PDB file of C-alpha atoms in Angstrom:
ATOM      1  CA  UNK B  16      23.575 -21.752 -90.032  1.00 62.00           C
ATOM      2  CA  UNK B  17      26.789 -23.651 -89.066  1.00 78.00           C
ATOM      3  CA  UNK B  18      26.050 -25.263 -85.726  1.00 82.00           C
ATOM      4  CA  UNK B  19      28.966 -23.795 -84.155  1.00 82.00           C
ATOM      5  CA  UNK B  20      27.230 -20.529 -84.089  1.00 83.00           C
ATOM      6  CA  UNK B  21      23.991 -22.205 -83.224  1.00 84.00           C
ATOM      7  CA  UNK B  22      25.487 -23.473 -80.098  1.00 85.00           C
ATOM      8  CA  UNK B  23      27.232 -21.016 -79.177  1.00 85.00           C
ATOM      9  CA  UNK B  24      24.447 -18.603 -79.563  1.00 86.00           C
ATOM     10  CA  UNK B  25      22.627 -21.114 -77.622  1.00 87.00           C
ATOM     11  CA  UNK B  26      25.538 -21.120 -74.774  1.00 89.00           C
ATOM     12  CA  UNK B  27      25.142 -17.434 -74.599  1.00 90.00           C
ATOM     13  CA  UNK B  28      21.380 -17.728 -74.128  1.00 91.00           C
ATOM     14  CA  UNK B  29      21.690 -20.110 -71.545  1.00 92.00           C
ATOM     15  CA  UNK B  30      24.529 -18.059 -69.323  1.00 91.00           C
ATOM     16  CA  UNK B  31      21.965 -15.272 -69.863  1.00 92.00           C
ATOM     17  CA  UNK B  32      18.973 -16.780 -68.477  1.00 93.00           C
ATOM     18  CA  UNK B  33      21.091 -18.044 -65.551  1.00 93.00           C
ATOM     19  CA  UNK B  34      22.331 -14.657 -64.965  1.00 93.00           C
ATOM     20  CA  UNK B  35      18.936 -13.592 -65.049  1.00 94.00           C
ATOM     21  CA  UNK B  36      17.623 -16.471 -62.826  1.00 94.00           C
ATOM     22  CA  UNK B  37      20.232 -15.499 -60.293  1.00 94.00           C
ATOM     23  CA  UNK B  38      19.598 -12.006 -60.108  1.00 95.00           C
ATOM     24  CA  UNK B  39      15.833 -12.666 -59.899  1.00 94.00           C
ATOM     25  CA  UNK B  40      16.366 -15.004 -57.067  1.00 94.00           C
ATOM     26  CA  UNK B  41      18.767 -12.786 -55.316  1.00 94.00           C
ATOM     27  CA  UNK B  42      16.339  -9.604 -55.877  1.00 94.00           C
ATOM     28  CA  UNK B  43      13.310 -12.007 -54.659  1.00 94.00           C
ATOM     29  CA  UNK B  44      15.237 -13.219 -51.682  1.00 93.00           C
ATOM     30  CA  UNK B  45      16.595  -9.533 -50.823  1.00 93.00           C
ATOM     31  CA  UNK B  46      12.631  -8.414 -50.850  1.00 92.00           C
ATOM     32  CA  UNK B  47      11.436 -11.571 -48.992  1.00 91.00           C
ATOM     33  CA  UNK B  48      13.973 -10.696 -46.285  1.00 90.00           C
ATOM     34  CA  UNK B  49      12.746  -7.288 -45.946  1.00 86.00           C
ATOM     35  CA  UNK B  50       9.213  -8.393 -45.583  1.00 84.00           C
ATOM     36  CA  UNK B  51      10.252 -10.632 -43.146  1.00 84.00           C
ATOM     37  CA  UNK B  52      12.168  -8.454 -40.977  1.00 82.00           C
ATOM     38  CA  UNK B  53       8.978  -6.177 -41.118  1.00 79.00           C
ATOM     39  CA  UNK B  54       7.264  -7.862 -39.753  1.00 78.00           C
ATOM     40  CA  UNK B  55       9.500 -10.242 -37.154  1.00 81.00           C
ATOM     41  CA  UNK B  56      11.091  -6.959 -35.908  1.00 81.00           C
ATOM     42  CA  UNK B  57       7.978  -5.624 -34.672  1.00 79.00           C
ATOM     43  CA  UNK B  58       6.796  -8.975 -33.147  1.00 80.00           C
ATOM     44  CA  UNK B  59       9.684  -9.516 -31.839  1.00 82.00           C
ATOM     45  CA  UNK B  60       9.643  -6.049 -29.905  1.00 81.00           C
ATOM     46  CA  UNK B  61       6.345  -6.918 -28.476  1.00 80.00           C
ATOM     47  CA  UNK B  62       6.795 -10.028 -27.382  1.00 82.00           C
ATOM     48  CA  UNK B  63      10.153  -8.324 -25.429  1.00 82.00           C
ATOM     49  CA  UNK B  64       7.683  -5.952 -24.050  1.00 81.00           C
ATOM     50  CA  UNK B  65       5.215  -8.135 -22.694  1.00 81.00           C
ATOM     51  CA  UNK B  66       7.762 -10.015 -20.957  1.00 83.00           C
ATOM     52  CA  UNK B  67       8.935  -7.435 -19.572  1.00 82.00           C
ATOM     53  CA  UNK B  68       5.514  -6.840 -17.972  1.00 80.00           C
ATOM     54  CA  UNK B  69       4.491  -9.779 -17.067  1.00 80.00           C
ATOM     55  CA  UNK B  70       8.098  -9.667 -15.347  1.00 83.00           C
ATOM     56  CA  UNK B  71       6.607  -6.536 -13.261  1.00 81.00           C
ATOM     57  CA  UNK B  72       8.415  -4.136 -14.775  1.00 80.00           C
ATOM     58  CA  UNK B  73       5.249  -2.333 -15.947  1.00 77.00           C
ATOM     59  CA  UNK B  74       7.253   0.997 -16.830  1.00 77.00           C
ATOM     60  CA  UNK B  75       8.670  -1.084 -20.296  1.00 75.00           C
ATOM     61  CA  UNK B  76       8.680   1.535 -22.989  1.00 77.00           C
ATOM     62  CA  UNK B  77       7.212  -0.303 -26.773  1.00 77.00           C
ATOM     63  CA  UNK B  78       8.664   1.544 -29.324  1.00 77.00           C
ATOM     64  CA  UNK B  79       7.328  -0.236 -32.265  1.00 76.00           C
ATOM     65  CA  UNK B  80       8.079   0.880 -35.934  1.00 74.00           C
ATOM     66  CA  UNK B  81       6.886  -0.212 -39.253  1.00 71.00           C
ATOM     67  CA  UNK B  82       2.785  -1.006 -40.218  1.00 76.00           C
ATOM     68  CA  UNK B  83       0.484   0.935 -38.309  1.00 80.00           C
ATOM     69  CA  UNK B  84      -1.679  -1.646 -36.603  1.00 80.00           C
ATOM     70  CA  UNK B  85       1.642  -2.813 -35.041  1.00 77.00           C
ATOM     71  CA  UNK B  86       2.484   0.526 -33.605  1.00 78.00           C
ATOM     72  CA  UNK B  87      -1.221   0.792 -32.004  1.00 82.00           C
ATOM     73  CA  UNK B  88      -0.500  -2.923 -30.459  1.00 80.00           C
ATOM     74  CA  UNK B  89       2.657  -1.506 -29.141  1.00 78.00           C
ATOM     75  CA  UNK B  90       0.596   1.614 -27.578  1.00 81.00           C
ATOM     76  CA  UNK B  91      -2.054  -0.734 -26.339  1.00 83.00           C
ATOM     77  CA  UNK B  92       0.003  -2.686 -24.162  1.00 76.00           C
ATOM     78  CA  UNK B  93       1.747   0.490 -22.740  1.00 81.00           C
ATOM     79  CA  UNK B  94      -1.552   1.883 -21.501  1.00 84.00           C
ATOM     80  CA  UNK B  95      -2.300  -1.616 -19.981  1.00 84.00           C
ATOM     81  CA  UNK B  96       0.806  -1.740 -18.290  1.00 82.00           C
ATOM     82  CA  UNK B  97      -0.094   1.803 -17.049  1.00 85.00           C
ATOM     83  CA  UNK B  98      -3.902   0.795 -16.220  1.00 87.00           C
ATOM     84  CA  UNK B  99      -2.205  -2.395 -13.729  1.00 86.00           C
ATOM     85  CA  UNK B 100       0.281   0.160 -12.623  1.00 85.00           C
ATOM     86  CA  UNK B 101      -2.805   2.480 -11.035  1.00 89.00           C
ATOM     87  CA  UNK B 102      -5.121  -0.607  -9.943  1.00 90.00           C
ATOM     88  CA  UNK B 103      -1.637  -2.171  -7.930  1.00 88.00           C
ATOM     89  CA  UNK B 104      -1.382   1.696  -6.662  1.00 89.00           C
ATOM     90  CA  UNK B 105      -5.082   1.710  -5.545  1.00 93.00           C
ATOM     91  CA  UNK B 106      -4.963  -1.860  -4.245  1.00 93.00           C
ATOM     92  CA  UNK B 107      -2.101  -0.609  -2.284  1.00 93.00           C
ATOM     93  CA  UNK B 108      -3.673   2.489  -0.381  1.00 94.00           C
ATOM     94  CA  UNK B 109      -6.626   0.267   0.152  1.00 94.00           C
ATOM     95  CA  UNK B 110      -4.943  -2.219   2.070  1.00 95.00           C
ATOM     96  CA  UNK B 111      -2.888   0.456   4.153  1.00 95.00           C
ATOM     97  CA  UNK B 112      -5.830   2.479   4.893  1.00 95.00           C
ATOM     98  CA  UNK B 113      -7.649  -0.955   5.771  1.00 95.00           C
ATOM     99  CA  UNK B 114      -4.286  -1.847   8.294  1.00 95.00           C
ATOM    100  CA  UNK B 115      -4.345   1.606   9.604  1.00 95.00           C
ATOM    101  CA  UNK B 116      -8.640   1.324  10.158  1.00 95.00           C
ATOM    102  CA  UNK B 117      -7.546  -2.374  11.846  1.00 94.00           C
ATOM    103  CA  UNK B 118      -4.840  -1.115  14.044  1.00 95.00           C
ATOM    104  CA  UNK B 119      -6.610   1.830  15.250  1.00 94.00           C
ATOM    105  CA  UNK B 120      -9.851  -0.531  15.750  1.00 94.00           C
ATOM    106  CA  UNK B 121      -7.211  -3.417  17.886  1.00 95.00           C
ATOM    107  CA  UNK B 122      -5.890  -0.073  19.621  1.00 92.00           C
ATOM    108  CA  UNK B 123      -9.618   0.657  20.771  1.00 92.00           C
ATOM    109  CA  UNK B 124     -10.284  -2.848  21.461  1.00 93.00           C
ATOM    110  CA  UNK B 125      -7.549  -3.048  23.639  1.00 90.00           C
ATOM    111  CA  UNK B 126      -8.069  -0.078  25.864  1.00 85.00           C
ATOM    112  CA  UNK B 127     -11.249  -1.523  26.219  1.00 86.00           C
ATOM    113  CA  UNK B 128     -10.016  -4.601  27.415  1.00 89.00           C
ATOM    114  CA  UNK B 129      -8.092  -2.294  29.992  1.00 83.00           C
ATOM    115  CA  UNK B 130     -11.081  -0.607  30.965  1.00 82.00           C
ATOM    116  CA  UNK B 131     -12.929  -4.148  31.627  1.00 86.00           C
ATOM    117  CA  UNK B 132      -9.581  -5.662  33.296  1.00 84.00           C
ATOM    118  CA  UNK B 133     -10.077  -2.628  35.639  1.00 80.00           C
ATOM    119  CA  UNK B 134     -13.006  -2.760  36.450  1.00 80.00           C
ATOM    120  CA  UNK B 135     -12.458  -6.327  37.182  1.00 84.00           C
ATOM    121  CA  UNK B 136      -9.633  -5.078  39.577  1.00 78.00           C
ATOM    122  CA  UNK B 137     -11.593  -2.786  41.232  1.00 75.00           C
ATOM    123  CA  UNK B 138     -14.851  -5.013  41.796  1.00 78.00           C
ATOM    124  CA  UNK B 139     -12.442  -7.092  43.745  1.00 78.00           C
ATOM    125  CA  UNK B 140     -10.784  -4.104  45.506  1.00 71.00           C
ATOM    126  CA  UNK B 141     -14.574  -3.210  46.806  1.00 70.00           C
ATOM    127  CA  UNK B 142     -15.053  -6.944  48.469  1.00 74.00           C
ATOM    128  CA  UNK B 143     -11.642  -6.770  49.517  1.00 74.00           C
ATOM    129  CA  UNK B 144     -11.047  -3.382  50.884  1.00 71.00           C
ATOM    130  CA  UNK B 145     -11.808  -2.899  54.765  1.00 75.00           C
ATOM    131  CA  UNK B 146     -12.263   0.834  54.332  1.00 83.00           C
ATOM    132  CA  UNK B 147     -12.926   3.366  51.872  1.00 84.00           C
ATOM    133  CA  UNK B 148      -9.626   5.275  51.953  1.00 86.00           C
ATOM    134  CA  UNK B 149      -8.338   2.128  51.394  1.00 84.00           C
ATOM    135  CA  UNK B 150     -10.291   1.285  48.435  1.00 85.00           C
ATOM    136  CA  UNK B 151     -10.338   4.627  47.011  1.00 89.00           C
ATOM    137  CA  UNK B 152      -6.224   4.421  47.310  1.00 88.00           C
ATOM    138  CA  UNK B 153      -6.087   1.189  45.088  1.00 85.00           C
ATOM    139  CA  UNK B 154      -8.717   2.421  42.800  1.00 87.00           C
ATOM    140  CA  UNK B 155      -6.299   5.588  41.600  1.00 89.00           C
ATOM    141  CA  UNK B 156      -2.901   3.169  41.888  1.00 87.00           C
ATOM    142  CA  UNK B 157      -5.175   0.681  39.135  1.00 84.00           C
ATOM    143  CA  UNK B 158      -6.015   3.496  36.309  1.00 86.00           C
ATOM    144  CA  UNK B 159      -2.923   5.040  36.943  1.00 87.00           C
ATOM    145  CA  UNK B 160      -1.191   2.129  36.090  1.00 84.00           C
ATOM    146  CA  UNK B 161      -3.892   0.382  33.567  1.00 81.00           C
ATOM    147  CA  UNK B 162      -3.931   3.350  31.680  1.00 81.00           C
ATOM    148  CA  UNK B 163      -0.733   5.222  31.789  1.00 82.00           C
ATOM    149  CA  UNK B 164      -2.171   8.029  33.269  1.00 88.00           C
ATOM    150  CA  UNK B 165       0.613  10.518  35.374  1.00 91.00           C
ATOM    151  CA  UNK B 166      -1.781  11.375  37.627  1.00 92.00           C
ATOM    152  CA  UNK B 167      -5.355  10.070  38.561  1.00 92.00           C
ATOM    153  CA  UNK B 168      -7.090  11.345  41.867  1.00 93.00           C
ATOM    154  CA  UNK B 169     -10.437  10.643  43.242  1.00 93.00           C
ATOM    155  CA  UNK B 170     -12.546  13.772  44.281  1.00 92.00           C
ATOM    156  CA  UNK B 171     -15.611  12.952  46.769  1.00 93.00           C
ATOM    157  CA  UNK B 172     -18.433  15.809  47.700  1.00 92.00           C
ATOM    158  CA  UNK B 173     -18.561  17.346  51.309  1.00 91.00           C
ATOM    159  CA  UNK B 174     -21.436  16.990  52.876  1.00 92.00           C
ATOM    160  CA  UNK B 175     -23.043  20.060  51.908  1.00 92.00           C
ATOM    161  CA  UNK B 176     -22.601  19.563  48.292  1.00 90.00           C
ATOM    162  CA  UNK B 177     -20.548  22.364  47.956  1.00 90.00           C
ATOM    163  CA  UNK B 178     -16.927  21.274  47.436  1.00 90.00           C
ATOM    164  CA  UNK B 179     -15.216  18.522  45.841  1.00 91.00           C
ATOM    165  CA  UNK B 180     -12.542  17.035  47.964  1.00 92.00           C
ATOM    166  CA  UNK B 181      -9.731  15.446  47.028  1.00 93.00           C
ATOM    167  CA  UNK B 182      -9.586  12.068  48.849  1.00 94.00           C
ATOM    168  CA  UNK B 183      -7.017  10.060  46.997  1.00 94.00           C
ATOM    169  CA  UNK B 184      -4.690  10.630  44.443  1.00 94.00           C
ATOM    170  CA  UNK B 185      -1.433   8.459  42.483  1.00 91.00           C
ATOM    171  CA  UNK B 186       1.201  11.048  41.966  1.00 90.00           C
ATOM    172  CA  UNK B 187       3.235  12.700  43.980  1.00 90.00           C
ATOM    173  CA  UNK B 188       2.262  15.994  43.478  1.00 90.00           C
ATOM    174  CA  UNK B 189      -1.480  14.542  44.504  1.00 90.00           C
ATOM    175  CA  UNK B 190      -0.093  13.338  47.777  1.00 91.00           C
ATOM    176  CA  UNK B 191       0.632  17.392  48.796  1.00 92.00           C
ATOM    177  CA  UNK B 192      -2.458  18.160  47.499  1.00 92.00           C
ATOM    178  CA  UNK B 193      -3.439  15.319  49.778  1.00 91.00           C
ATOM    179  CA  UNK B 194      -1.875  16.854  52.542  1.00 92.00           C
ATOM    180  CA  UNK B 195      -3.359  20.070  52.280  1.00 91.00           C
ATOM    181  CA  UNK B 196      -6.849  18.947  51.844  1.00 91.00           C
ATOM    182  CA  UNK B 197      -7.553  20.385  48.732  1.00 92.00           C
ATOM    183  CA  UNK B 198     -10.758  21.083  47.442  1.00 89.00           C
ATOM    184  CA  UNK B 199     -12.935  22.604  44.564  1.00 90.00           C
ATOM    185  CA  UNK B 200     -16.000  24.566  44.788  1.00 88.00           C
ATOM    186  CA  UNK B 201     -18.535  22.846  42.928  1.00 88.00           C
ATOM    187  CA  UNK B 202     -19.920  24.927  39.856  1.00 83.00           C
ATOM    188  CA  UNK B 203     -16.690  27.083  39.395  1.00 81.00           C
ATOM    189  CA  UNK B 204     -13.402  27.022  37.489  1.00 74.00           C
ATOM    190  CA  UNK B 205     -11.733  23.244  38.028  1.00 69.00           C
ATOM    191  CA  UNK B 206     -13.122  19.944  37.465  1.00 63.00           C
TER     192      UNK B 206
END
């Protein structure tokens, strides 16, 4: 054969393979990008999503699409994001039913206090009082006051056991009742 021919036959081969060489390496690279967009797209939705709750935002939706295993990680980390969601809930109710069991428990602790304090008070009323009117009178002025109460009065038996009379009272409703010496019969409707 004339070498002309040869070489250009040979040219002709050569600007065929490289045709073929670059559509082979563009195909490859086309497929190698798809692969790795499956499976960087998915990661990188996950790795979104867990930020998001370990941010606190433990409502963050995974919506993860492509191999299967990938779209159960996706639902795994939803349902732990909903499992901390109800242990903060319970957490929370426990510690405001534990405040509201520690306030009512200072509440009692305090009207206790009251109670002593008053006691206290009226101990020293007793060795300080010249008379019992007058004691009796500072006793129902203390719990009235201690204790918030609107009225307190003081009801002593007669000496024949039959009535209680009232002797001393805070209010000023008390002090009429006071003033018109009134009394219950012991055993029937009143105290």
């Amino acid at each position: 054969q004339d070498e002309s021919v040869l070489q250009a036959q040979l040219a002709e081969q050569a600007n065929l393979a490289v045709l073929i060489a670059t559509i082979l390496a563009t195909v490859i690279s086309l497929i190698t990008l798809r692969a790795a967009r499956a499976f960087s797209d998915p990661l990188n939705e996950l790795t979104r999503s867990a930020l998001e709750i370990s941010n606190g935002n433990l409502s963050a939706k995974t919506s993860v699409n492509g191999f299967p295993e990938f779209r159960l990680l996706g639902q795994t980390f939803e349902q732990m994001a909903k499992q901390i969601q109800q242990m903060i809930a319970s957490l929370e109710d426990r510690v405001q039913e534990r405040t509201r069991e520690l306030a009512r428990r200072n509440d009692a602790l305090t009207m206790r206090a009251k109670q002593f304090e008053t006691v206290a008070d009226v101990a020293r009323g007793v060795a300080s009082a010249q008379e019992l009117q007058e004691l009796l009178n500072k006793v129902t002025v203390l719990v009235s006051e201690r204790f918030g109460f609107q009225h307190t009065g003081i009801f002593l038996l007669d000496d024949a056991r039959q009535y209680a009379v009232l002797r001393a009272a805070s209010s000023e409703g008390g002090a009429r009742m006071l003033a018109r010496q009134h009394r219950l019969q012991v055993g029937q409707a009143g105290i």
